[in-house]
XYZ file of N, CA and C in Angstrom:
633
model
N 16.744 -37.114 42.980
C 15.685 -37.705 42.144
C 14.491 -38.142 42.978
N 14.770 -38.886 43.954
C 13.994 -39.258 45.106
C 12.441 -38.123 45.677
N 13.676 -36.849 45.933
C 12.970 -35.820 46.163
C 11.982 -35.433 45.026
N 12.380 -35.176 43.921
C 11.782 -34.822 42.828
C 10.726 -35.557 42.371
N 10.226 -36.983 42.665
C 9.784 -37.883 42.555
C 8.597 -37.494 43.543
N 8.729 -37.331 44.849
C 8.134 -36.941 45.390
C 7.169 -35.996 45.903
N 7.947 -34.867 45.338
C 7.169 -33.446 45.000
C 5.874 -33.493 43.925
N 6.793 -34.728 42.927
C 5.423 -34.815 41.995
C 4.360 -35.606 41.678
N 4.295 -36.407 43.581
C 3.306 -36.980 43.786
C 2.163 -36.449 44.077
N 0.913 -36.614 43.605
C 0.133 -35.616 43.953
C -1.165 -36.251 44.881
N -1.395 -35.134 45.809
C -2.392 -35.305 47.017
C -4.071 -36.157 46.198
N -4.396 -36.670 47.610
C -5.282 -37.186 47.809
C -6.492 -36.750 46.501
N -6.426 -34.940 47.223
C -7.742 -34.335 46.467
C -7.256 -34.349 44.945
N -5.929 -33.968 44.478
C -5.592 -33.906 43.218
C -5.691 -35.020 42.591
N -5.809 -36.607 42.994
C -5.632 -37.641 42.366
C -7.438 -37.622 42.063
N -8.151 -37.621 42.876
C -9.675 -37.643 42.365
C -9.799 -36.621 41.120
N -9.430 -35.219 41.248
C -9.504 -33.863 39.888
C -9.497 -34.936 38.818
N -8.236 -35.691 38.763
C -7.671 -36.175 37.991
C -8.633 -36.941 37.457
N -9.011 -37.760 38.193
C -9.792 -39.201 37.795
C -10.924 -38.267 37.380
N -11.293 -37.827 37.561
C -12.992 -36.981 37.287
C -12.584 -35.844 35.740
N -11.358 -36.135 35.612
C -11.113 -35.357 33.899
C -10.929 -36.401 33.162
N -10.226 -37.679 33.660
C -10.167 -38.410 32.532
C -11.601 -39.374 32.718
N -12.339 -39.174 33.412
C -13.581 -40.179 33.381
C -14.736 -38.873 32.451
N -14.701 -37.717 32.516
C -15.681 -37.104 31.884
C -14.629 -37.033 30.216
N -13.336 -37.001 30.572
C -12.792 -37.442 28.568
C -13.618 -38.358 28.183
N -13.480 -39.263 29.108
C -14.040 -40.651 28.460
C -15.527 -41.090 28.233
N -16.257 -39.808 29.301
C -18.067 -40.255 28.669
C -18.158 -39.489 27.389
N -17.142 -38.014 27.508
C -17.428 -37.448 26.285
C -16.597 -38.079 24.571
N -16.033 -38.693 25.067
C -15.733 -39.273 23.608
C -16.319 -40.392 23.230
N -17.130 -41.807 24.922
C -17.783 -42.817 24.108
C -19.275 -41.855 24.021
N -19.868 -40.725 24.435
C -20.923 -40.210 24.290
C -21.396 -40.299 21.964
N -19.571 -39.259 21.927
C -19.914 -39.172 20.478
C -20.011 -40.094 19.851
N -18.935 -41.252 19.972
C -19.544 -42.200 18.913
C -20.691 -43.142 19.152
N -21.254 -42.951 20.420
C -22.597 -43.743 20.810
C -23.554 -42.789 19.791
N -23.606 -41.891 19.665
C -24.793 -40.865 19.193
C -24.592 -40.855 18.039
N -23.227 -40.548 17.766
C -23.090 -41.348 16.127
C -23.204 -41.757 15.116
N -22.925 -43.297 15.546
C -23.283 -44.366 15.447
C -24.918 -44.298 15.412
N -25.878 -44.103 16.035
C -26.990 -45.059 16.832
C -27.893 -43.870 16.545
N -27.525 -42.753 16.378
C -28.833 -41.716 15.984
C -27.876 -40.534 14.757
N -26.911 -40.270 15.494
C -26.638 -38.824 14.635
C -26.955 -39.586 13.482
N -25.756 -40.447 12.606
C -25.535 -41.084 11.468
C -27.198 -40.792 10.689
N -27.863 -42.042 11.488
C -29.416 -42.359 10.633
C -29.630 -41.119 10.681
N -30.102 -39.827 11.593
C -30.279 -38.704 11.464
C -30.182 -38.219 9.816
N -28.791 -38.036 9.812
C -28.070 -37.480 8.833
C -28.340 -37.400 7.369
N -28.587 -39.537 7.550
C -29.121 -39.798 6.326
C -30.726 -39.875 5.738
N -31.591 -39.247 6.834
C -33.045 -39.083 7.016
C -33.021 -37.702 6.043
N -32.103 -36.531 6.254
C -32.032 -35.655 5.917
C -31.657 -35.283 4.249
N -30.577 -36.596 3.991
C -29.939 -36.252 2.942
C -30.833 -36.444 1.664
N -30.634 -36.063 0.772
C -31.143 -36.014 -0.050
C -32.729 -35.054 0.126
N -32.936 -34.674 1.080
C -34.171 -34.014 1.592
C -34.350 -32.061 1.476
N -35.636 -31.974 1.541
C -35.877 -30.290 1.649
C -36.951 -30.079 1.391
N -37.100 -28.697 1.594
C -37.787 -28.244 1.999
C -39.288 -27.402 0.647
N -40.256 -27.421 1.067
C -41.247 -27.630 -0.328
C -42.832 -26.946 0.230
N -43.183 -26.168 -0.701
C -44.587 -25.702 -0.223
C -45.564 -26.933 -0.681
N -46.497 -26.912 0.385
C -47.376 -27.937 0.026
C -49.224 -27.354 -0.435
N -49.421 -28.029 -0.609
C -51.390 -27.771 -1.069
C -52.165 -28.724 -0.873
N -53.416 -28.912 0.240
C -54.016 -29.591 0.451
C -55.356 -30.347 -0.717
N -54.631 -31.678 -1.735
C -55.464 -31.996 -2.696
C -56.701 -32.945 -1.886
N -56.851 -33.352 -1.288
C -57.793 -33.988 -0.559
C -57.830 -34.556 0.978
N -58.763 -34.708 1.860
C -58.597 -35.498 3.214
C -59.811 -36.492 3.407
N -59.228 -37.375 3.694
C -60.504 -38.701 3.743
C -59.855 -39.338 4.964
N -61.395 -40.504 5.340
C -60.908 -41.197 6.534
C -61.287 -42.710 5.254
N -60.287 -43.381 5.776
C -60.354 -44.500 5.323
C -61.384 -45.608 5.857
N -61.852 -46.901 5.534
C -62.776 -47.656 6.441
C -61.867 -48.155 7.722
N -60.592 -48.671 7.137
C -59.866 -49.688 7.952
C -59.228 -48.810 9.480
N -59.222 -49.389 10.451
C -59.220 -48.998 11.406
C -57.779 -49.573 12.025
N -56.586 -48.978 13.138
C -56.054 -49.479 13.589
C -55.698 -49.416 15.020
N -54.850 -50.299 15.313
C -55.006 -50.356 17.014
C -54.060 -49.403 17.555
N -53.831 -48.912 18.927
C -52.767 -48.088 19.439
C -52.844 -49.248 20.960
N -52.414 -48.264 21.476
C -52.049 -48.580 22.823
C -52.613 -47.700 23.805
N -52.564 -48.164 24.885
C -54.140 -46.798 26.220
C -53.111 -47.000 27.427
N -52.680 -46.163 28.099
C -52.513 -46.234 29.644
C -53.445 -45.855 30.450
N -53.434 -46.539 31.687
C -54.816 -46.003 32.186
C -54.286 -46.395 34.026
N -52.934 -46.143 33.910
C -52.527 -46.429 35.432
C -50.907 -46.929 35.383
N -50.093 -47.319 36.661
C -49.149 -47.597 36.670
C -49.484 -49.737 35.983
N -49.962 -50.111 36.535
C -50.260 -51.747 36.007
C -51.502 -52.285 35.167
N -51.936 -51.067 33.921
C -53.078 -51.052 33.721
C -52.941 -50.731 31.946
N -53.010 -51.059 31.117
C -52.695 -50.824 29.735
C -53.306 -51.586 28.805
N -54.118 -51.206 27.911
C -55.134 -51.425 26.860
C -54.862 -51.114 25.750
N -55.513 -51.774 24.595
C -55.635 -51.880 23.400
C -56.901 -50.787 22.631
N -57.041 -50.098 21.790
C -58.059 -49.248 21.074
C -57.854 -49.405 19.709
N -58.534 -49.064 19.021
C -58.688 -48.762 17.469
C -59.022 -47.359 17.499
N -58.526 -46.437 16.129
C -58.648 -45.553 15.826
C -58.933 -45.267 14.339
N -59.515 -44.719 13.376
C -59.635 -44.311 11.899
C -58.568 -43.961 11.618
N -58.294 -44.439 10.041
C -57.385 -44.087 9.639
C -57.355 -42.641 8.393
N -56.713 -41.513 9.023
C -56.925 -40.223 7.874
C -55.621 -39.693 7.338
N -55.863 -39.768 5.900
C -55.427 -39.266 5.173
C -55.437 -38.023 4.422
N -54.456 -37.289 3.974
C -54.629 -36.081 4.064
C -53.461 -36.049 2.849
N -54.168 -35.956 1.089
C -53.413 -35.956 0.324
C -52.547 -34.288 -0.482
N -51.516 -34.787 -0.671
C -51.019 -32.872 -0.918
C -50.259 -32.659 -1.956
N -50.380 -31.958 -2.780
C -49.605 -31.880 -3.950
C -48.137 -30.393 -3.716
N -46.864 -30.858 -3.376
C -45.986 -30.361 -3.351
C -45.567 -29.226 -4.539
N -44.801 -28.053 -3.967
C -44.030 -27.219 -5.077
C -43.111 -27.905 -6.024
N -42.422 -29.311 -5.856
C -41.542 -29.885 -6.791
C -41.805 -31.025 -7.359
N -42.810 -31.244 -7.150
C -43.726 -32.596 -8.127
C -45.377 -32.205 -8.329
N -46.008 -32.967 -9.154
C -47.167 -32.532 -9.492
C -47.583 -33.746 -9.322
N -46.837 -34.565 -8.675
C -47.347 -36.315 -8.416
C -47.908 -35.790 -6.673
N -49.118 -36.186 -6.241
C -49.822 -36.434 -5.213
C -49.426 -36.966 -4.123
N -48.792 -36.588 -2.943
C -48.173 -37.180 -1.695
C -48.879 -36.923 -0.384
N -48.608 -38.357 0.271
C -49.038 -38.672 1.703
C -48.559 -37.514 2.299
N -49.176 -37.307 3.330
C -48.605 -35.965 4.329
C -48.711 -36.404 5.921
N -47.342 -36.492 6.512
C -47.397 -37.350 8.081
C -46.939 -36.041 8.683
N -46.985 -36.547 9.497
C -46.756 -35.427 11.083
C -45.203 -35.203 11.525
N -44.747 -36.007 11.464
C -43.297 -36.218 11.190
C -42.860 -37.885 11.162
N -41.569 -37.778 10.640
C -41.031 -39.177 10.942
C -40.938 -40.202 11.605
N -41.387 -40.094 13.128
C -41.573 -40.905 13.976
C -42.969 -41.287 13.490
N -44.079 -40.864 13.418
C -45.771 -40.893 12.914
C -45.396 -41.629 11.285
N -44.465 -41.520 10.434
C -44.295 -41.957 9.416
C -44.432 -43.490 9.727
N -42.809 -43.429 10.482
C -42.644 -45.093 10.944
C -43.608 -46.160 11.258
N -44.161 -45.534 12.424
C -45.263 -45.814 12.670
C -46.852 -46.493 12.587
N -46.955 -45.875 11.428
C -47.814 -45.866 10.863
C -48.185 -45.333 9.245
N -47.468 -46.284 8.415
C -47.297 -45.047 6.890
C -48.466 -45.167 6.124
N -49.463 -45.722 6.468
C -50.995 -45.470 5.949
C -51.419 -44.222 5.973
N -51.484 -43.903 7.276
C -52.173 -42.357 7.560
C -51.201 -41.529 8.068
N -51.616 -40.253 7.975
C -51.712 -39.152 8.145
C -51.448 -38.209 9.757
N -51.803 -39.382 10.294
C -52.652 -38.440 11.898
C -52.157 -39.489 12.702
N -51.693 -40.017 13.704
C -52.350 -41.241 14.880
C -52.458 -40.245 16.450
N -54.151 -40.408 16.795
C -54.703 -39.401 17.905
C -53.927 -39.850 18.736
N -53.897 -38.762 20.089
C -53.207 -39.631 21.706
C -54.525 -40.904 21.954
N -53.847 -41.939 22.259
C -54.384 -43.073 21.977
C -55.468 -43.019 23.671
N -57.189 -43.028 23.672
C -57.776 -42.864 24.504
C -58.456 -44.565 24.869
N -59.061 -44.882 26.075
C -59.740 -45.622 26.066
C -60.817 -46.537 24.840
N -61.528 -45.054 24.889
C -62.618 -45.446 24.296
C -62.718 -45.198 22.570
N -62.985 -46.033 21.843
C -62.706 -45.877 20.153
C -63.700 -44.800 19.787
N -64.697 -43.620 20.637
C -65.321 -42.976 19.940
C -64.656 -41.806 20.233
N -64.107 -41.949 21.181
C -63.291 -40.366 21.507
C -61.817 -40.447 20.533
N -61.382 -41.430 19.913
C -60.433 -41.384 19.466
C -61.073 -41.380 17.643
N -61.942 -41.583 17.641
C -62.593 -41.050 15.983
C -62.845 -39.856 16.191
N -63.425 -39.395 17.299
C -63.437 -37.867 17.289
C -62.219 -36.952 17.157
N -61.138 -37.499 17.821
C -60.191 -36.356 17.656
C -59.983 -36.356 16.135
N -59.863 -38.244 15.162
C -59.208 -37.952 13.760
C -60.158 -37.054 13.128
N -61.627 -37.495 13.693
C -62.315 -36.173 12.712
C -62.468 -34.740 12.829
N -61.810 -34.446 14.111
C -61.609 -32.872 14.202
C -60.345 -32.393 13.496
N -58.910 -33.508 13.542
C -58.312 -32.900 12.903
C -58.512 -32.978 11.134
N -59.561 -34.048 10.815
C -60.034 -34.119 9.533
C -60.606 -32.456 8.822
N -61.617 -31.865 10.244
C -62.083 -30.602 9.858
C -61.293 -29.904 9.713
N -59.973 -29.935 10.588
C -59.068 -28.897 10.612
C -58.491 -28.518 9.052
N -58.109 -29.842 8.540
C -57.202 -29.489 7.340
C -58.403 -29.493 6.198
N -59.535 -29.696 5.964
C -60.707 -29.367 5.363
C -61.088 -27.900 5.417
N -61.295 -27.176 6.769
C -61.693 -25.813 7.180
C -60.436 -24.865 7.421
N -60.198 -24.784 8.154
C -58.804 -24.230 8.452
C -57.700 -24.465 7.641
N -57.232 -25.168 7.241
C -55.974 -25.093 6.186
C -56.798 -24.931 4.583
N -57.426 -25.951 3.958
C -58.023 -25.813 3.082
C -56.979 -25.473 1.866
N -56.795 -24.754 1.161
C -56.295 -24.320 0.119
C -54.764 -23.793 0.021
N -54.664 -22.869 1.510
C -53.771 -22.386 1.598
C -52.243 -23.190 1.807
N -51.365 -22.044 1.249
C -50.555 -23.533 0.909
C -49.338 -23.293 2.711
N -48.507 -24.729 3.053
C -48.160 -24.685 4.261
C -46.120 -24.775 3.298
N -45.625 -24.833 4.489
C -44.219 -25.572 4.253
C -44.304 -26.998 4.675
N -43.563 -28.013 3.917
C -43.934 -29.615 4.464
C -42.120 -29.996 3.817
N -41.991 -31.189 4.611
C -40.569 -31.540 3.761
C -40.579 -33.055 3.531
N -39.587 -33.716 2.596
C -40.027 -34.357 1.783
C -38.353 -35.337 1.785
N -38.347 -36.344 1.214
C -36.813 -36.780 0.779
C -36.979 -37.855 0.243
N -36.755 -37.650 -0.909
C -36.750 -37.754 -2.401
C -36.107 -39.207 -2.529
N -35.041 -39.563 -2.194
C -34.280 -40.584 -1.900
C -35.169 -42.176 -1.088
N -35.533 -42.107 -0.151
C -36.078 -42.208 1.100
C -37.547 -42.880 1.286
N -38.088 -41.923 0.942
C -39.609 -41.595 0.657
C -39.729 -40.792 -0.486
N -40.348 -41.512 -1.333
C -40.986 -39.982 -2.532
C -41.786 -39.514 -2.502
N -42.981 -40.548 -2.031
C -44.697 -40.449 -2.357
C -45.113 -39.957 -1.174
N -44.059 -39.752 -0.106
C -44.299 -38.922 1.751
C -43.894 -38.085 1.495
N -44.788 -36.711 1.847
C -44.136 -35.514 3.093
C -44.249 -35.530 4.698
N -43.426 -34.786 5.079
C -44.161 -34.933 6.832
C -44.011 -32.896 6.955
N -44.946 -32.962 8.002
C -45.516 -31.778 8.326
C -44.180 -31.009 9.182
N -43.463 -31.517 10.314
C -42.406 -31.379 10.240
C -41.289 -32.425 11.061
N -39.846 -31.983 10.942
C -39.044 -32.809 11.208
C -38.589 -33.002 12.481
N -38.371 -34.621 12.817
C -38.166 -34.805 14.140
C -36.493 -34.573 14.216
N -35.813 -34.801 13.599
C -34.371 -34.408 13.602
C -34.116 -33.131 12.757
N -34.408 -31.923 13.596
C -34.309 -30.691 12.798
C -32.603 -30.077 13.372
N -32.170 -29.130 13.136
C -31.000 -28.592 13.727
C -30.459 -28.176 14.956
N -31.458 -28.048 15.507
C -31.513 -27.731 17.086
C -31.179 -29.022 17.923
N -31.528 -30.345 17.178
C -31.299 -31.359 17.824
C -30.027 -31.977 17.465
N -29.902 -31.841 16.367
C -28.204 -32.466 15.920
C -27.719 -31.164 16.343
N -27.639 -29.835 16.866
C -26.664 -29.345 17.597
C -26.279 -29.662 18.801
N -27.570 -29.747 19.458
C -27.212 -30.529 21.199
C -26.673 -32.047 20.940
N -26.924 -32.472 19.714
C -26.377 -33.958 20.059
C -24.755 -33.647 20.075
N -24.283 -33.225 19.544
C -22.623 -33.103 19.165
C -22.340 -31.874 20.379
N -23.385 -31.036 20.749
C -22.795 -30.446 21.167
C -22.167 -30.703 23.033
N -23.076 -31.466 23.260
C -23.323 -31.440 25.269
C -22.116 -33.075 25.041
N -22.059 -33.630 24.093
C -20.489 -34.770 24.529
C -19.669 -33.678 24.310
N -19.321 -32.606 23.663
C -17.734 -32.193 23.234
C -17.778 -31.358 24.367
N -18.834 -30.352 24.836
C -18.867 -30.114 26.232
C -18.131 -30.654 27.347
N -18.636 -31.933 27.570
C -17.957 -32.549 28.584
C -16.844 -33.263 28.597
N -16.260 -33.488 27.015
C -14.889 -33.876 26.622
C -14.026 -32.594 27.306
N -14.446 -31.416 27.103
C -13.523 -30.169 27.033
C -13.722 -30.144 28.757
N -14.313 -29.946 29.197
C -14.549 -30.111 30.307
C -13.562 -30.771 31.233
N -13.291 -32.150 31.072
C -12.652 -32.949 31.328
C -10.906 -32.725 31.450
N -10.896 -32.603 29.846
C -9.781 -31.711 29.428
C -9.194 -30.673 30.112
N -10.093 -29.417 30.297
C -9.701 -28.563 31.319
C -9.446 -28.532 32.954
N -10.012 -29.681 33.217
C -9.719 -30.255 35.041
C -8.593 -30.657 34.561
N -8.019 -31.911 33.779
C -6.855 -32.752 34.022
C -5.316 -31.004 33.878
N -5.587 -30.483 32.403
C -4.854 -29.480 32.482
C -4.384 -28.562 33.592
N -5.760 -27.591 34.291
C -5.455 -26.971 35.580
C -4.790 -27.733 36.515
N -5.494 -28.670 36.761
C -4.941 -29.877 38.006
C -3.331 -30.391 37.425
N -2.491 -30.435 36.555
C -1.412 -30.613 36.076
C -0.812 -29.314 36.634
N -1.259 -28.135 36.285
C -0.616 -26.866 35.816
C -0.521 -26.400 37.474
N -1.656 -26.372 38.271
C -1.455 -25.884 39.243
C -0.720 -26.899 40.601
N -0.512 -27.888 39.956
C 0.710 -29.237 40.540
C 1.831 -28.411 40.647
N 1.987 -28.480 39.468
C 3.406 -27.831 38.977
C 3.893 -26.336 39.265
N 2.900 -25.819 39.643
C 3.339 -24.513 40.125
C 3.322 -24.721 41.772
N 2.692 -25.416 42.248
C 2.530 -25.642 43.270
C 4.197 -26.307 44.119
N 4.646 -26.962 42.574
C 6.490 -27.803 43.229
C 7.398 -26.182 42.524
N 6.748 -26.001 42.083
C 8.222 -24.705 41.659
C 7.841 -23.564 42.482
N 7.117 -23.324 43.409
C 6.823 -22.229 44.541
C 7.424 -22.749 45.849
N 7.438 -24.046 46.257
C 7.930 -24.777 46.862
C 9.978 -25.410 46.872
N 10.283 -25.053 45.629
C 11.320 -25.039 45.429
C 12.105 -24.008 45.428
N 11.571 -22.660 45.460
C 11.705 -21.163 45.384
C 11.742 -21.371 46.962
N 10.884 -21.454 47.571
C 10.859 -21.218 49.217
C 12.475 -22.165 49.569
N 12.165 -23.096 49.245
C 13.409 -23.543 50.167
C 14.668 -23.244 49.509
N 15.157 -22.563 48.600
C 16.357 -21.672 48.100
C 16.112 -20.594 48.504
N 15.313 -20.189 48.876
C 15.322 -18.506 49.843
C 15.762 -19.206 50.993
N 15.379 -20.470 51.671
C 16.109 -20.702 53.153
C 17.091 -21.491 52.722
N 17.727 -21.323 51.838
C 19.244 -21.815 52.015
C 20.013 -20.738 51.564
């Protein structure tokens, strides 16, 4: 027994394999329910009740009221600006009721007045300029023609956003890069078991050939 006990102690390098499968089990399983929890979930329910809808540009205006952002302008250096606020109203394929149109959900949060918020510049005339170029944009360039926009009904009624910050590509990598490294994990502790064990029954073969 002694002996046997012994054989299936395993070396130095095999005890680290080890530790490095059950430590990547363990980022990959608190990975999933951290992501979960804390984004997949809300994700999920951002989505539900939601889809997808042609839109039509019924009007774009800049409002009077103005709001502030934030400016970097160095590593210890950060300022305050105002910017116009534009709106950009759109009448959807599944209602004939008139809806806000944002950039996506994060820009919703944000800011659910408008429409637009520019990269936030120093100076408040370069940052009216960008809202009024993209003002021309959806005036000249989009104009009539109709876009895809999505919408959730539940959620928001009277919002669309232009598009989504949690689209499928991102809830695939979220679930997908923890179960990755769960399996991962999984497969070190397994080999490192398997090739133990072959390692004492090759060893037990040798010394019954020398007896």
């Amino acid at each position: 027994m002694a002996r046997s006990r012994a054989a299936y102690e395993y070396t130095e390098a095999e005890d680290k394999s080890m530790r490095l499968g059950f430590l990547l089990i363990a980022a990959g399983l608190l990975s999933l329910l951290g992501l979960g929890c804390c984004w997949l979930r809300p994700a999920l329910q951002e989505r539900g009740g939601g889809g997808s809808a042609n839109c039509t540009v019924l009007a774009v205006r800049q409002l009077g009221e103005r709001f502030p952002c934030t400016f970097s302008c160095g590593a210890a250096c950060r300022g305050t600006a105002r910017y116009p606020c534009l709106q950009v109203l759109v009448r959807t394929s599944r209602s004939s009721a008139p809806a806000l149109l944002h950039e996506d959900e994060r820009q919703l949060r944000t800011n659910p007045k408008c429409s637009y918020i520019p990269p936030c510049a120093r100076d408040d005339q370069e940052n009216s300029e960008n809202v009024t170029y993209k003002q021309k944009y959806w005036k000249e360039k989009v104009g009539s023609q109709p876009f895809t926009c999505y919408f959730n009904q539940h959620l928001r009624p009277d919002d669309v956003m232009l598009k989504r910050t949690h689209d499928e590509t991102v809830l695939l990598h979220c679930f997908l890069w923890p179960l990755v490294t769960f399996l991962v994990g999984v497969l070190i502790v397994v080999l490192t078991i398997c090739a133990k064990s072959l390692a004492v029954r090759a060893e037990a073969i040798k010394k019954k050939k020398h007896l």
